[in-house]
Tab-separated table of N, CA and C in Angstrom:
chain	number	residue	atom	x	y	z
A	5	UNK	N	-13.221	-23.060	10.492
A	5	UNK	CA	-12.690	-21.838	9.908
A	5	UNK	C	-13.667	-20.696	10.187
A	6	UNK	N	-13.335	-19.485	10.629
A	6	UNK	CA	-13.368	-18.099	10.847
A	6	UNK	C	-14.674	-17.980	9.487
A	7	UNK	N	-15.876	-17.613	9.655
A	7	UNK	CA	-15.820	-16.632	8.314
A	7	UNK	C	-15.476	-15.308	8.214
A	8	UNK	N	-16.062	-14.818	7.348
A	8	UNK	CA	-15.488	-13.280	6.695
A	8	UNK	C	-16.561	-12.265	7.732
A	9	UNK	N	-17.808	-12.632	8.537
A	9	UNK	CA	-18.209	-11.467	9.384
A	9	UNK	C	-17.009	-11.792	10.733
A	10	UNK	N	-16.737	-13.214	10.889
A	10	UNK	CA	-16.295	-12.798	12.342
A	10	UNK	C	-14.689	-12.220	12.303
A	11	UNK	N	-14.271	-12.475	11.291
A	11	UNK	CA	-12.757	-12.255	10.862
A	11	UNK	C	-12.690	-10.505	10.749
A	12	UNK	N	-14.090	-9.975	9.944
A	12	UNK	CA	-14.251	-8.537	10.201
A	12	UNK	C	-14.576	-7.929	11.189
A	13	UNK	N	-15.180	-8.552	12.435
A	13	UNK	CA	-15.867	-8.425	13.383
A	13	UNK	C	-14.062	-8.557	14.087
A	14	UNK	N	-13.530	-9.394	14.540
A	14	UNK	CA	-12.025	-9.491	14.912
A	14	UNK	C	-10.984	-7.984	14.274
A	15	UNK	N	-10.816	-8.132	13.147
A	15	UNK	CA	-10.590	-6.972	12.730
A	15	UNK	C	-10.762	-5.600	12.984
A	16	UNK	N	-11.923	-5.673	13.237
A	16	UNK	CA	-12.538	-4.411	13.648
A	16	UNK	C	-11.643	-3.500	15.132
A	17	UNK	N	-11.527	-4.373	15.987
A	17	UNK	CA	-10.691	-4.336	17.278
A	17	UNK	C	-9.191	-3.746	17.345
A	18	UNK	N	-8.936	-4.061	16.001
A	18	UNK	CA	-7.316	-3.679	15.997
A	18	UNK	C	-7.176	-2.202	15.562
A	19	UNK	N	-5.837	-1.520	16.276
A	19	UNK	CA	-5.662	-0.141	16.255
A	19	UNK	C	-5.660	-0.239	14.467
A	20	UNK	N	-5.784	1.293	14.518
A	20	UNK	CA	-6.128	1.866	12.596
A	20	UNK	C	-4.958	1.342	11.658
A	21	UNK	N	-3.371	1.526	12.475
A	21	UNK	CA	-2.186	1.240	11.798
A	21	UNK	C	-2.572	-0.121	11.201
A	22	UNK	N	-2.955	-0.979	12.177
A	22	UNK	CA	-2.921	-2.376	12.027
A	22	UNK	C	-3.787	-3.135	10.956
A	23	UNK	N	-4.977	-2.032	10.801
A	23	UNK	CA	-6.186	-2.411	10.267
A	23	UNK	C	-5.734	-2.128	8.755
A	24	UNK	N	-4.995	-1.036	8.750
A	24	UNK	CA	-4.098	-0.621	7.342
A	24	UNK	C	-3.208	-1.499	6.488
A	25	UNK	N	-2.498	-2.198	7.694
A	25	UNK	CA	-1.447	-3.170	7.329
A	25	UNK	C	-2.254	-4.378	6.530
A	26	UNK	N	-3.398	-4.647	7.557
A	26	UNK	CA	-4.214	-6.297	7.036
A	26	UNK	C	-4.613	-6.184	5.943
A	27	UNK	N	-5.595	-4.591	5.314
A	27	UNK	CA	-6.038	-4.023	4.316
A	27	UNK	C	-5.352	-4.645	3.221
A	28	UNK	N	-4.325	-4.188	3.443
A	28	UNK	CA	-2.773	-4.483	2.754
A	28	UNK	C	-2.368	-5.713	2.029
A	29	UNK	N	-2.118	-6.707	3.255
A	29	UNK	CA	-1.883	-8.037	3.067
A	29	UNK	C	-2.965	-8.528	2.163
A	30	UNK	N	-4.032	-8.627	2.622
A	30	UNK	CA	-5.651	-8.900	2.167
A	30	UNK	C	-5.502	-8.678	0.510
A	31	UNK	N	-5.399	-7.169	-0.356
A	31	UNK	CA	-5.043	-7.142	-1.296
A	31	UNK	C	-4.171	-7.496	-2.117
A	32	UNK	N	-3.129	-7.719	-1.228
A	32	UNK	CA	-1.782	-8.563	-1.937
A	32	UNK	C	-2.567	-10.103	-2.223
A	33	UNK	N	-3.290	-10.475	-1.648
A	33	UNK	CA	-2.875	-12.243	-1.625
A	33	UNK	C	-4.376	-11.830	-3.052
A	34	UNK	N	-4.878	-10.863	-3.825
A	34	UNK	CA	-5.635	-10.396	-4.524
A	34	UNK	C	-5.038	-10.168	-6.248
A	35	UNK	N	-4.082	-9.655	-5.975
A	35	UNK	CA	-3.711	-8.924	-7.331
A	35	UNK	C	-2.576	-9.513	-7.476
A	36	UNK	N	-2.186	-9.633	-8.742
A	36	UNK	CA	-0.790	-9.930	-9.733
A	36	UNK	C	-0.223	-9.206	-9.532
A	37	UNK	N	1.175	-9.200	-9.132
A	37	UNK	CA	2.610	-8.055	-9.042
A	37	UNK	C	2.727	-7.816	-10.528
A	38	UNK	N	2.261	-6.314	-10.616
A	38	UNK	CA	2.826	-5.746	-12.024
A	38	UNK	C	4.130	-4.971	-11.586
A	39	UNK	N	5.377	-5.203	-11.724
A	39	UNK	CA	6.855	-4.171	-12.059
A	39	UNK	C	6.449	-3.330	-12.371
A	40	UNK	N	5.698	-2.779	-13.936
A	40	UNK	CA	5.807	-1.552	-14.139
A	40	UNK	C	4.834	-0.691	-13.378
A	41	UNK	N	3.619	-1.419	-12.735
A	41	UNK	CA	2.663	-0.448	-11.860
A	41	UNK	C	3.828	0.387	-10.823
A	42	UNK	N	4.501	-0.775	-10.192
A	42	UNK	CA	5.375	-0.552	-9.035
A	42	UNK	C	5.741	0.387	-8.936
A	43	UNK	N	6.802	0.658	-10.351
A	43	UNK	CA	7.832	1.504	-10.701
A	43	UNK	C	6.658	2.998	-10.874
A	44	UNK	N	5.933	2.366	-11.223
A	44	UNK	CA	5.046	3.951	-11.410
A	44	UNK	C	4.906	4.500	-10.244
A	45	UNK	N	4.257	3.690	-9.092
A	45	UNK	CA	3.568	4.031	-7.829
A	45	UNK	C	5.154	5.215	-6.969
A	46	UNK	N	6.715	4.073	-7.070
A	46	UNK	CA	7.901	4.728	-6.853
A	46	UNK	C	8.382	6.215	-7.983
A	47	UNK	N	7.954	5.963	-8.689
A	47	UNK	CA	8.200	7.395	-9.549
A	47	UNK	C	7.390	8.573	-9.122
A	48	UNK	N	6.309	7.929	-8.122
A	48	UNK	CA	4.991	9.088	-8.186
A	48	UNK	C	5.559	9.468	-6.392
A	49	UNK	N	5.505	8.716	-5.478
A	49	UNK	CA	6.161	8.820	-3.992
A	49	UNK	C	7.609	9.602	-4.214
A	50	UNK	N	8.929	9.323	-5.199
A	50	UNK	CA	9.709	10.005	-5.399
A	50	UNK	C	9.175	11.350	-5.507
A	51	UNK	N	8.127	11.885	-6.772
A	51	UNK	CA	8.069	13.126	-7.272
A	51	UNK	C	7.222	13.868	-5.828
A	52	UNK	N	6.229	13.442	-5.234
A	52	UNK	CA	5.767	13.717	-3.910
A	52	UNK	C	6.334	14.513	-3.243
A	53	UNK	N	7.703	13.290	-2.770
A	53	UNK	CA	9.196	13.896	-1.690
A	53	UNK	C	9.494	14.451	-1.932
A	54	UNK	N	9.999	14.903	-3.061
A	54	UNK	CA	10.743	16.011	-3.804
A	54	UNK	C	9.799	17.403	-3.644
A	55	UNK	N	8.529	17.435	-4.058
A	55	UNK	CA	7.711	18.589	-3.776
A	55	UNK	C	7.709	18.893	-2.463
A	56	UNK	N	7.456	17.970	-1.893
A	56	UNK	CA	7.262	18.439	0.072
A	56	UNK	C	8.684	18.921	0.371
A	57	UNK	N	9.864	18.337	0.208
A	57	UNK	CA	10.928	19.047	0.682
A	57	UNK	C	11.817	20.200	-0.012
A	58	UNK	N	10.918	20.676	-1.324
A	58	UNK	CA	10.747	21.992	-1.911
A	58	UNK	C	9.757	23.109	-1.554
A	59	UNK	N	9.187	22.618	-0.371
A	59	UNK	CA	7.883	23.443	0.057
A	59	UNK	C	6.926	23.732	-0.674
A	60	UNK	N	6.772	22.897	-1.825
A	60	UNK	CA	5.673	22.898	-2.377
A	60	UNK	C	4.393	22.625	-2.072
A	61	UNK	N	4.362	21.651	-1.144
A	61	UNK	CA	3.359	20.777	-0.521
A	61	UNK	C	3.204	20.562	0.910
A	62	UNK	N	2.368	20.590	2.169
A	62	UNK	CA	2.661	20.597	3.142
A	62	UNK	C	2.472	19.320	3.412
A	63	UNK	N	2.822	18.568	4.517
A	63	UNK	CA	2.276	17.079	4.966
A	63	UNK	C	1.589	17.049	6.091
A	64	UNK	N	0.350	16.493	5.901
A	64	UNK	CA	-0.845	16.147	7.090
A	64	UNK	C	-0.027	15.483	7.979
A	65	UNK	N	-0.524	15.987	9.404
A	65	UNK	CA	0.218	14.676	10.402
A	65	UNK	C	-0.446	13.320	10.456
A	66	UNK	N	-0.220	12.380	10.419
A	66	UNK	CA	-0.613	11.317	10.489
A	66	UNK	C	-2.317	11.323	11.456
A	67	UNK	N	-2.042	11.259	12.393
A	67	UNK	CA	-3.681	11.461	13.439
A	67	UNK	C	-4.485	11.917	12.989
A	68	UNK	N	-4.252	13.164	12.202
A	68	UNK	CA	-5.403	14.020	11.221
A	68	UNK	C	-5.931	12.776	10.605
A	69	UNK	N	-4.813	12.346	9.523
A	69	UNK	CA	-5.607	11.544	8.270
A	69	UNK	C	-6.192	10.402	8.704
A	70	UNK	N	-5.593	9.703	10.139
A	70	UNK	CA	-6.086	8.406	10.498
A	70	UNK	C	-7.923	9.481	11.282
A	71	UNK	N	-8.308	10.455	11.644
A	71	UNK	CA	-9.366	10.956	12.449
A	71	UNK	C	-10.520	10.732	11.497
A	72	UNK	N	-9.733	11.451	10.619
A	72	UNK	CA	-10.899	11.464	9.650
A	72	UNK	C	-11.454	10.384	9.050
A	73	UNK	N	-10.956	9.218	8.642
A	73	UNK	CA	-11.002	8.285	8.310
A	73	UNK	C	-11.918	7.374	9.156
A	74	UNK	N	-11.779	7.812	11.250
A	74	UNK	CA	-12.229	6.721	11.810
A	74	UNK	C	-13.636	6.772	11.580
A	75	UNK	N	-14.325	5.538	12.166
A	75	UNK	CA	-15.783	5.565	12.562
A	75	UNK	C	-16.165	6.565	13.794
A	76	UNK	N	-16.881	7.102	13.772
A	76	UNK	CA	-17.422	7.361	14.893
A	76	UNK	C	-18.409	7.043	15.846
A	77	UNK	N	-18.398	6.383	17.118
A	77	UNK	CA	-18.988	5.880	17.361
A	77	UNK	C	-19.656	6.439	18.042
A	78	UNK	N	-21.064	6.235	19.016
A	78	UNK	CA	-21.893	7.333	19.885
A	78	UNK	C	-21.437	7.049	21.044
Protein backbone atom coordinates (compact mmCIF):
# COMPACT_ATOMS: atom_id res chain seq x y z
CA UNK A 1 0.00 0.00 0.00
CA UNK A 2 0.76 3.64 -1.23
CA UNK A 3 1.48 5.83 1.82
CA UNK A 4 0.12 9.26 2.37
CA UNK A 5 3.66 11.13 1.01
CA UNK A 6 3.61 9.11 -2.17
CA UNK A 7 -0.23 9.24 -2.70
CA UNK A 8 0.43 13.21 -2.17
CA UNK A 9 3.41 13.17 -4.14
CA UNK A 10 0.95 11.27 -7.07
CA UNK A 11 -1.58 13.78 -6.40
CA UNK A 12 0.36 16.49 -6.76
CA UNK A 13 0.58 15.76 -10.76
CA UNK A 14 -3.02 16.01 -11.42
CA UNK A 15 -4.60 19.15 -13.14
CA UNK A 16 -6.19 21.68 -10.19
CA UNK A 17 -9.94 20.51 -11.27
CA UNK A 18 -8.90 17.07 -10.39
CA UNK A 19 -6.97 17.82 -7.32
CA UNK A 20 -10.38 19.61 -6.18
CA UNK A 21 -12.47 16.68 -6.92
CA UNK A 22 -9.98 14.13 -4.72
CA UNK A 23 -9.95 17.03 -1.98
CA UNK A 24 -13.51 16.24 -2.12
CA UNK A 25 -13.84 12.57 -2.10
CA UNK A 26 -10.98 12.49 0.65
CA UNK A 27 -13.38 14.57 2.97
CA UNK A 28 -16.40 12.72 2.24
CA UNK A 29 -15.00 9.26 3.23
CA UNK A 30 -14.23 11.92 6.66
CA UNK A 31 -17.41 13.41 7.84
CA UNK A 32 -21.05 12.26 8.70
CA UNK A 33 -23.78 13.43 6.10
CA UNK A 34 -25.65 16.05 8.08
CA UNK A 35 -29.26 16.91 5.87
CA UNK A 36 -29.61 19.92 7.62
CA UNK A 37 -25.85 21.22 6.96
CA UNK A 38 -26.76 20.29 3.27
CA UNK A 39 -29.88 22.10 3.10
CA UNK A 40 -28.03 25.06 4.55
CA UNK A 41 -24.96 24.90 2.18
CA UNK A 42 -28.26 24.72 -0.86
CA UNK A 43 -30.09 27.64 0.76
CA UNK A 44 -26.77 29.65 0.79
CA UNK A 45 -25.65 28.63 -3.30
CA UNK A 46 -29.51 29.37 -4.03
CA UNK A 47 -29.29 32.95 -2.27
CA UNK A 48 -25.66 33.46 -4.16
CA UNK A 49 -27.52 32.76 -7.74
CA UNK A 50 -30.08 34.85 -7.09
CA UNK A 51 -27.66 37.87 -6.18
CA UNK A 52 -25.33 37.29 -9.23
CA UNK A 53 -28.23 37.18 -11.63
CA UNK A 54 -29.61 40.43 -9.91
CA UNK A 55 -26.27 42.07 -10.51
CA UNK A 56 -25.55 42.24 -7.27
CA UNK A 57 -22.45 40.31 -7.32
CA UNK A 58 -20.00 39.76 -10.08
CA UNK A 59 -18.47 36.14 -10.75
CA UNK A 60 -14.65 35.47 -10.88
CA UNK A 61 -13.78 33.41 -13.92
CA UNK A 62 -12.76 30.26 -12.93
CA UNK A 63 -8.64 30.52 -14.01
CA UNK A 64 -8.48 33.61 -11.80
CA UNK A 65 -9.58 31.62 -8.68
CA UNK A 66 -7.80 28.34 -9.73
CA UNK A 67 -4.20 31.12 -10.34
CA UNK A 68 -4.33 32.25 -7.31
CA UNK A 69 -4.66 29.34 -5.48
CA UNK A 70 -1.72 27.55 -7.57
CA UNK A 71 1.81 26.92 -6.28
CA UNK A 72 4.25 28.64 -7.85
CA UNK A 73 6.95 27.13 -8.91
CA UNK A 74 10.61 28.69 -9.97
Amino acid sequence: MPTAKQLCDQASQLPPEERMALVDQILDTLDERDDSLDMQWAQEAESRLSAYRRGEVQAIPLNEVIAKYQVKTA
